[in-house]
Short mmCIF file of C-alpha atoms in Angstrom, two decimals:
data_model
loop_
_atom_site.label_atom_id
_atom_site.label_comp_id
_atom_site.label_asym_id
_atom_site.label_seq_id
_atom_site.Cartn_x
_atom_site.Cartn_y
_atom_site.Cartn_z
CA UNK A 1 -28.39 26.17 187.04
CA UNK A 2 -24.65 26.07 187.60
CA UNK A 3 -24.78 29.49 189.26
CA UNK A 4 -27.48 28.36 191.69
CA UNK A 5 -25.53 25.22 192.58
CA UNK A 6 -22.41 27.31 193.11
CA UNK A 7 -24.28 29.73 195.42
CA UNK A 8 -25.78 26.78 197.34
CA UNK A 9 -22.35 25.20 197.78
CA UNK A 10 -20.81 28.46 198.99
CA UNK A 11 -23.70 29.00 201.40
CA UNK A 12 -23.32 25.48 202.81
CA UNK A 13 -19.58 26.00 203.22
CA UNK A 14 -20.10 29.30 205.05
CA UNK A 15 -22.65 27.69 207.39
CA UNK A 16 -20.27 24.80 208.08
CA UNK A 17 -17.36 27.13 208.83
CA UNK A 18 -19.59 29.24 211.08
CA UNK A 19 -20.65 26.17 213.04
CA UNK A 20 -17.03 25.00 213.34
CA UNK A 21 -15.96 28.44 214.55
CA UNK A 22 -18.71 28.48 217.17
CA UNK A 23 -17.76 24.98 218.35
CA UNK A 24 -14.09 25.95 218.55
CA UNK A 25 -14.97 29.07 220.53
CA UNK A 26 -17.02 27.03 223.03
CA UNK A 27 -14.24 24.44 223.30
CA UNK A 28 -11.65 27.17 223.84
CA UNK A 29 -13.80 28.79 226.51
CA UNK A 30 -14.27 25.46 228.28
CA UNK A 31 -10.54 24.76 228.08
CA UNK A 32 -9.82 28.20 229.51
CA UNK A 33 -12.30 27.65 232.32
CA UNK A 34 -10.73 24.27 233.05
CA UNK A 35 -7.31 25.88 233.11
CA UNK A 36 -8.53 28.47 235.58
CA UNK A 37 -9.93 25.72 237.80
CA UNK A 38 -6.66 23.80 237.66
CA UNK A 39 -4.71 26.89 238.70
CA UNK A 40 -6.89 27.41 241.76
CA UNK A 41 -5.02 25.45 244.40
CA UNK A 42 -6.10 25.16 247.99
CA UNK A 43 -3.93 27.08 250.45
CA UNK A 44 -2.94 26.03 253.96
CA UNK A 45 -5.33 27.93 256.21
CA UNK A 46 -3.54 27.99 259.58
CA UNK A 47 0.06 28.98 260.49
CA UNK A 48 2.42 26.03 260.62
CA UNK A 49 5.74 25.20 262.27
CA UNK A 50 7.30 23.05 259.57
CA UNK A 51 10.64 21.27 259.25
CA UNK A 52 11.37 20.29 255.63
CA UNK A 53 13.86 17.41 255.57
CA UNK A 54 15.34 16.19 252.28
CA UNK A 55 17.34 12.98 252.00
CA UNK A 56 20.58 13.92 250.24
CA UNK A 57 21.05 10.75 248.16
CA UNK A 58 17.71 10.86 246.36
CA UNK A 59 17.76 10.50 242.57
CA UNK A 60 18.58 13.61 240.55
CA UNK A 61 14.98 14.10 239.34
CA UNK A 62 14.11 15.29 242.84
CA UNK A 63 16.17 18.40 242.13
CA UNK A 64 13.56 19.35 239.53
CA UNK A 65 10.98 19.61 242.32
CA UNK A 66 12.73 22.44 244.20
CA UNK A 67 10.53 25.01 242.49
CA UNK A 68 7.23 23.52 243.62
CA UNK A 69 8.70 22.84 247.09
CA UNK A 70 9.77 26.47 247.40
CA UNK A 71 6.36 27.62 246.18
CA UNK A 72 4.70 25.55 248.90
CA UNK A 73 6.90 27.13 251.57
CA UNK A 74 6.18 30.65 250.31
CA UNK A 75 2.44 29.93 250.19
CA UNK A 76 2.20 29.16 253.92
CA UNK A 77 0.15 31.69 255.92
CA UNK A 78 1.71 34.53 257.91
CA UNK A 79 2.95 33.40 261.30
CA UNK A 80 4.37 30.14 259.94
CA UNK A 81 7.93 29.07 260.75
CA UNK A 82 10.02 26.87 258.45
CA UNK A 83 13.27 24.98 258.90
CA UNK A 84 15.13 23.31 256.00
CA UNK A 85 17.54 20.44 256.54
CA UNK A 86 19.28 17.71 254.55
CA UNK A 87 19.70 14.14 255.74
CA UNK A 88 23.20 13.19 254.71
CA UNK A 89 25.93 10.80 255.82
CA UNK A 90 25.93 10.62 259.61
CA UNK A 91 24.29 13.97 260.28
CA UNK A 92 21.49 16.44 259.70
CA UNK A 93 22.72 19.45 257.74
CA UNK A 94 20.51 22.38 258.74
CA UNK A 95 20.49 24.77 255.82
CA UNK A 96 18.03 27.15 257.47
CA UNK A 97 17.06 27.13 261.15
CA UNK A 98 13.42 27.89 261.94
CA UNK A 99 12.49 31.27 260.52
CA UNK A 100 9.32 33.21 259.79
CA UNK A 101 10.97 34.60 256.63
CA UNK A 102 9.40 32.15 254.21
CA UNK A 103 11.28 33.48 251.17
CA UNK A 104 14.56 32.94 253.00
CA UNK A 105 13.57 29.40 253.90
CA UNK A 106 12.56 28.64 250.30
CA UNK A 107 15.86 30.03 248.98
CA UNK A 108 17.82 27.70 251.28
CA UNK A 109 16.68 24.65 249.31
CA UNK A 110 19.43 23.09 247.23
CA UNK A 111 19.67 20.23 244.76
CA UNK A 112 20.29 16.88 246.51
CA UNK A 113 23.74 15.41 245.94
CA UNK A 114 22.23 12.24 244.42
CA UNK A 115 25.30 10.20 245.33
CA UNK A 116 25.83 7.14 247.47
CA UNK A 117 28.59 9.11 249.23
CA UNK A 118 25.78 11.15 250.81
CA UNK A 119 23.75 8.11 251.89
CA UNK A 120 22.75 7.80 255.52
CA UNK A 121 22.05 4.35 256.98
CA UNK A 122 18.50 5.50 257.61
CA UNK A 123 16.61 8.80 257.76
CA UNK A 124 15.06 8.29 261.19
CA UNK A 125 18.07 9.24 263.32
CA UNK A 126 18.11 12.63 261.58
CA UNK A 127 14.34 12.99 262.01
CA UNK A 128 14.90 12.61 265.74
CA UNK A 129 17.64 15.25 265.58
CA UNK A 130 15.35 17.64 263.71
CA UNK A 131 12.57 17.20 266.29
CA UNK A 132 14.81 18.80 268.93
CA UNK A 133 14.45 22.12 267.07
CA UNK A 134 10.73 22.45 267.80
CA UNK A 135 9.87 24.80 270.67
CA UNK A 136 7.14 23.65 273.03
CA UNK A 137 6.02 27.28 273.53
CA UNK A 138 5.16 27.82 269.86
CA UNK A 139 1.55 28.16 268.83
CA UNK A 140 0.10 26.39 265.82
CA UNK A 141 0.46 22.95 264.33
CA UNK A 142 3.89 21.30 264.33
CA UNK A 143 4.85 19.19 261.33
CA UNK A 144 7.77 17.56 259.55
CA UNK A 145 7.78 17.12 255.78
CA UNK A 146 10.16 14.22 255.17
CA UNK A 147 11.23 13.72 251.54
CA UNK A 148 12.90 10.33 251.63
CA UNK A 149 13.00 6.74 250.41
CA UNK A 150 12.34 5.62 253.99
CA UNK A 151 14.81 2.72 253.82
CA UNK A 152 16.59 1.74 257.05
CA UNK A 153 19.69 -0.40 256.40
CA UNK A 154 21.47 0.47 259.65
CA UNK A 155 21.08 -3.10 260.87
CA UNK A 156 21.00 -4.82 257.53
CA UNK A 157 18.31 -5.13 254.90
CA UNK A 158 15.82 -7.35 256.68
CA UNK A 159 12.34 -7.22 255.15
CA UNK A 160 10.82 -8.92 258.18
CA UNK A 161 11.46 -5.77 260.22
CA UNK A 162 9.88 -3.41 257.67
CA UNK A 163 8.08 -0.66 259.56
CA UNK A 164 9.43 -1.82 262.93
CA UNK A 165 13.10 -0.86 263.12
CA UNK A 166 14.56 0.50 266.33
CA UNK A 167 15.23 4.03 265.04
CA UNK A 168 11.81 4.24 263.42
CA UNK A 169 10.17 3.34 266.73
CA UNK A 170 12.26 6.01 268.47
CA UNK A 171 11.33 8.62 265.87
CA UNK A 172 7.62 7.88 266.33
CA UNK A 173 7.90 8.21 270.11
CA UNK A 174 9.88 11.47 269.97
CA UNK A 175 7.47 13.00 267.44
CA UNK A 176 4.48 12.13 269.61
CA UNK A 177 6.22 13.43 272.73
CA UNK A 178 6.72 16.79 270.99
CA UNK A 179 3.30 16.80 269.30
CA UNK A 180 4.78 16.83 265.79
CA UNK A 181 2.97 15.16 262.88
CA UNK A 182 5.18 13.70 260.18
CA UNK A 183 4.18 13.91 256.51
CA UNK A 184 6.27 11.94 254.04
CA UNK A 185 6.89 12.18 250.30
CA UNK A 186 8.44 9.01 248.93
CA UNK A 187 11.21 9.32 246.33
CA UNK A 188 13.80 6.67 245.44
CA UNK A 189 17.46 7.06 246.35
CA UNK A 190 20.37 6.30 244.04
CA UNK A 191 20.99 3.06 245.96
CA UNK A 192 18.70 0.10 246.63
CA UNK A 193 15.30 1.79 246.26
CA UNK A 194 16.00 2.85 242.66
CA UNK A 195 16.90 -0.75 241.72
CA UNK A 196 14.77 -2.98 243.90
CA UNK A 197 10.98 -2.91 244.19
CA UNK A 198 11.31 -4.90 247.39
CA UNK A 199 13.54 -2.21 248.92
CA UNK A 200 11.16 0.51 247.71
CA UNK A 201 8.22 -1.31 249.28
CA UNK A 202 10.18 -1.68 252.52
CA UNK A 203 10.92 2.05 252.62
CA UNK A 204 7.35 3.05 251.79
CA UNK A 205 6.02 0.77 254.52
CA UNK A 206 8.29 2.47 257.06
CA UNK A 207 7.30 5.97 255.91
CA UNK A 208 3.65 5.00 256.10
CA UNK A 209 4.09 3.73 259.65
CA UNK A 210 5.92 6.90 260.73
CA UNK A 211 3.24 9.15 259.25
CA UNK A 212 0.21 7.20 260.46
CA UNK A 213 1.52 6.78 264.01
CA UNK A 214 2.27 10.50 264.40
CA UNK A 215 -0.97 11.86 262.96
CA UNK A 216 0.45 12.65 259.53
CA UNK A 217 0.23 11.00 256.14
CA UNK A 218 2.58 9.41 253.60
CA UNK A 219 2.33 10.09 249.87
CA UNK A 220 3.65 7.72 247.22
CA UNK A 221 2.58 6.08 243.98
CA UNK A 222 3.98 2.73 243.01
CA UNK A 223 7.41 1.29 243.71
CA UNK A 224 9.11 2.12 240.41
CA UNK A 225 9.90 5.36 238.60
CA UNK A 226 9.41 8.85 239.98
CA UNK A 227 6.30 11.00 240.22
CA UNK A 228 6.47 14.78 240.51
CA UNK A 229 5.48 16.43 243.79
CA UNK A 230 2.67 18.59 242.37
CA UNK A 231 -0.12 16.19 243.31
CA UNK A 232 1.58 15.40 246.62
CA UNK A 233 1.51 19.07 247.65
CA UNK A 234 -2.15 19.38 246.65
CA UNK A 235 -3.00 16.43 248.88
CA UNK A 236 -0.77 17.77 251.66
CA UNK A 237 -2.56 21.13 251.69
CA UNK A 238 -5.94 19.44 251.95
CA UNK A 239 -4.72 17.08 254.66
CA UNK A 240 -3.27 19.92 256.74
CA UNK A 241 -6.52 21.89 256.49
CA UNK A 242 -8.58 18.87 257.48
CA UNK A 243 -6.36 18.38 260.53
CA UNK A 244 -6.67 22.06 261.61
#
């Protein structure tokens, strides 16, 4: 009797382990399939003339996004041209003029200084400066990727003028004159936008206005903390393809 019970118990245990192994195998396969789906990212389908502009006083976490930013540049289709510039105190520092060497453009990215000593009064004067580098004879879509907090304090911090400052209006007009769509990634700077939700909201409103009024799109999530650029680039690729 004991022997039969022992055999029955062993048999039940074997069947249970077999079922668990099968379930684990199915789960592992599903997880692998999901991983494969996640890794399949949409690629930009048409050549692009793109100026990547990075505000130099953004918080240090933005430096961790250089890899995914470089990957995006390298993933652009053949025939694309890329310029890389940094918006810093009083000027636009062009790290790489427009080039079709996408690896070279990606390598020109550097970590932002993340210091108030590099703060510009607003990013829109430098956007206007960058727009002068687009050639009217080029084929393909023209775009600016502006990585910025969007805050304009050149004439004081006045929330009533959010989205309607003088330099923002000028940037919109110049971009439309040159047929350049502006896409914006919001990230806080080491100054006001990393401490004040009101300032962050002000900057995001201005970026949204710039993007919408030039045929582009602004990407941001909330007014506090920092979100990585991975999802932003996924949305940007889709948006660029829809606009093609």
